[in-house]
PDB file of C-alpha atoms in Angstrom:
ATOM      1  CA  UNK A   1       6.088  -9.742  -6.881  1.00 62.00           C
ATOM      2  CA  UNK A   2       3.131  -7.757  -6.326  1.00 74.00           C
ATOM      3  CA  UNK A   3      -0.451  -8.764  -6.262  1.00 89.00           C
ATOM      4  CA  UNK A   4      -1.353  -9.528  -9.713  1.00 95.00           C
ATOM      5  CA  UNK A   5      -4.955  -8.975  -9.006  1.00 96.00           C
ATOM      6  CA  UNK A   6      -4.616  -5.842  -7.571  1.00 97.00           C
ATOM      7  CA  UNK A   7      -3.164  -4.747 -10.595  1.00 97.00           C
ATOM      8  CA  UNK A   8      -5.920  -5.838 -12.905  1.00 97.00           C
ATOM      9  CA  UNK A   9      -8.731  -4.382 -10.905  1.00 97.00           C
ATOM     10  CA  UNK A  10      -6.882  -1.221 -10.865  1.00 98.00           C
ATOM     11  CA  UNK A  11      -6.400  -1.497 -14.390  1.00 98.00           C
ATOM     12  CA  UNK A  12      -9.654  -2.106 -15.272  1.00 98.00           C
ATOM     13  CA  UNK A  13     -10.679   0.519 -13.167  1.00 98.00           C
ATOM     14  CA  UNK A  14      -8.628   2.674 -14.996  1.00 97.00           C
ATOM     15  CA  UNK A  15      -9.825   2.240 -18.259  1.00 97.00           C
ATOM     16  CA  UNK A  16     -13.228   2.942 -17.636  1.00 97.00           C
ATOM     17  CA  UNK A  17     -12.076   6.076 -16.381  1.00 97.00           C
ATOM     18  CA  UNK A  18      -9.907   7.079 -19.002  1.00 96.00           C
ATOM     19  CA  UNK A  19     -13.267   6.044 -21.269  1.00 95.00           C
ATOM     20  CA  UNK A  20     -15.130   8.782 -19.326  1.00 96.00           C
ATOM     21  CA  UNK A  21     -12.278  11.038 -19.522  1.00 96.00           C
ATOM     22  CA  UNK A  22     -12.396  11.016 -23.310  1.00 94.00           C
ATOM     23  CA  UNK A  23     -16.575  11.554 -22.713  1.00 96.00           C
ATOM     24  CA  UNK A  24     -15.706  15.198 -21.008  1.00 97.00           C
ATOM     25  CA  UNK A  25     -17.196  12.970 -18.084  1.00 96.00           C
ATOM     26  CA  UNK A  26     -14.901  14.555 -15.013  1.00 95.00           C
ATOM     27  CA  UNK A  27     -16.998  12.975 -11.508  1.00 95.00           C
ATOM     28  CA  UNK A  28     -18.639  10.349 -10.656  1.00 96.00           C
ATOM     29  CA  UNK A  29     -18.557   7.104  -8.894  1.00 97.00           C
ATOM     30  CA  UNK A  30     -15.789   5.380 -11.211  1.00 97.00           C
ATOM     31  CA  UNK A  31     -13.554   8.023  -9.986  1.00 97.00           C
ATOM     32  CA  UNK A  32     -13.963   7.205  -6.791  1.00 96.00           C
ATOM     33  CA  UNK A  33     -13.595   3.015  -7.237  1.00 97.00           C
ATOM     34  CA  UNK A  34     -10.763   4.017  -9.686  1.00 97.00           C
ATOM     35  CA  UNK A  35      -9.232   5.979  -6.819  1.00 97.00           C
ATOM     36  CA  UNK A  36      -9.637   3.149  -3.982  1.00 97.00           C
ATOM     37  CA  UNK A  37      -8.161   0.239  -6.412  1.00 98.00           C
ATOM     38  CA  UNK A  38      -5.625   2.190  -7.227  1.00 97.00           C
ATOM     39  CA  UNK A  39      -4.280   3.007  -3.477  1.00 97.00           C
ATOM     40  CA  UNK A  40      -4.799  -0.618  -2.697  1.00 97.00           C
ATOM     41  CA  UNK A  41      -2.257  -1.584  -6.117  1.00 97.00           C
ATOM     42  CA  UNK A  42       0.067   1.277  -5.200  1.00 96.00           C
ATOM     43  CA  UNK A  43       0.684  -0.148  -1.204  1.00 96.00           C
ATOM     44  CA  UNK A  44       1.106  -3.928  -3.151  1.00 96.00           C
ATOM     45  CA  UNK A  45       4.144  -1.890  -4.920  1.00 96.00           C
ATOM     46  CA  UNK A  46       2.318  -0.780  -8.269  1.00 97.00           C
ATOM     47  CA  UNK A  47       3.008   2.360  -9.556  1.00 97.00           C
ATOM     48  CA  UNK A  48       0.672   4.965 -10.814  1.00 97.00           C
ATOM     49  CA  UNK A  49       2.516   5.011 -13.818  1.00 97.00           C
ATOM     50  CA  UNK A  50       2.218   1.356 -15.045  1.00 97.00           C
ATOM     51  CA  UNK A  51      -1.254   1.407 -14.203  1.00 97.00           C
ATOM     52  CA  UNK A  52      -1.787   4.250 -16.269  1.00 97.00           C
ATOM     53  CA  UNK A  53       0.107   2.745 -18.782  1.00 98.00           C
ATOM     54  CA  UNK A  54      -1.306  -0.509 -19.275  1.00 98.00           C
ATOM     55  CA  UNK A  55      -5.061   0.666 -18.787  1.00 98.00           C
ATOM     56  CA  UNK A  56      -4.024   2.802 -22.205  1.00 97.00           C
ATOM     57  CA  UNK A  57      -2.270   0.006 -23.740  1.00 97.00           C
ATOM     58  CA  UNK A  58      -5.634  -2.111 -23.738  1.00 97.00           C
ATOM     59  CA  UNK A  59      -7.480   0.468 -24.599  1.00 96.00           C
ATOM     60  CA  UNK A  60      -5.810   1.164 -27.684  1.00 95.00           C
ATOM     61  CA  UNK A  61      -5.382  -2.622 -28.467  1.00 94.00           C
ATOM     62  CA  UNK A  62      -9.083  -2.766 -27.880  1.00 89.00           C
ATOM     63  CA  UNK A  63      -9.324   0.235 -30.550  1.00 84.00           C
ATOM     64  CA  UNK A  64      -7.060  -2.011 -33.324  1.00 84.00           C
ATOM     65  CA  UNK A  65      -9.545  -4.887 -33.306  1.00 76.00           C
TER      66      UNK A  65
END
């Protein structure tokens, strides 16, 4: 299995990013930590994709509430 916490930093990560996305915000230093946590959950065996993936799926829970 690979590193849980990994994942959730890189997920976290994410979503701020996505956040700024949505802001026409397209630099910056979240890009850059988004980036790095992201490499280091891809080499545990994460994929882009679920990150992606759940980082949206919170988001939009978060939107519901």
């Amino acid at each position: 299995m690979p590193d849980k916490q990994l994942f959730e930093t890189a997920v976290t990560d994410a979503m701020v990013v996505l956040e700024l996305l949505k802001q026409d915000v397209f630099t910056g230093p979240a890009y850059t930590t988004a980036d790095a946590s992201t490499e280091k959950a891809k080499a545990a065996g994460w994929t882009f994709e679920q990150i992606e993936a759940e980082a949206q799926r919170r988001i939009d829970s978060d939107a519901t509430k």
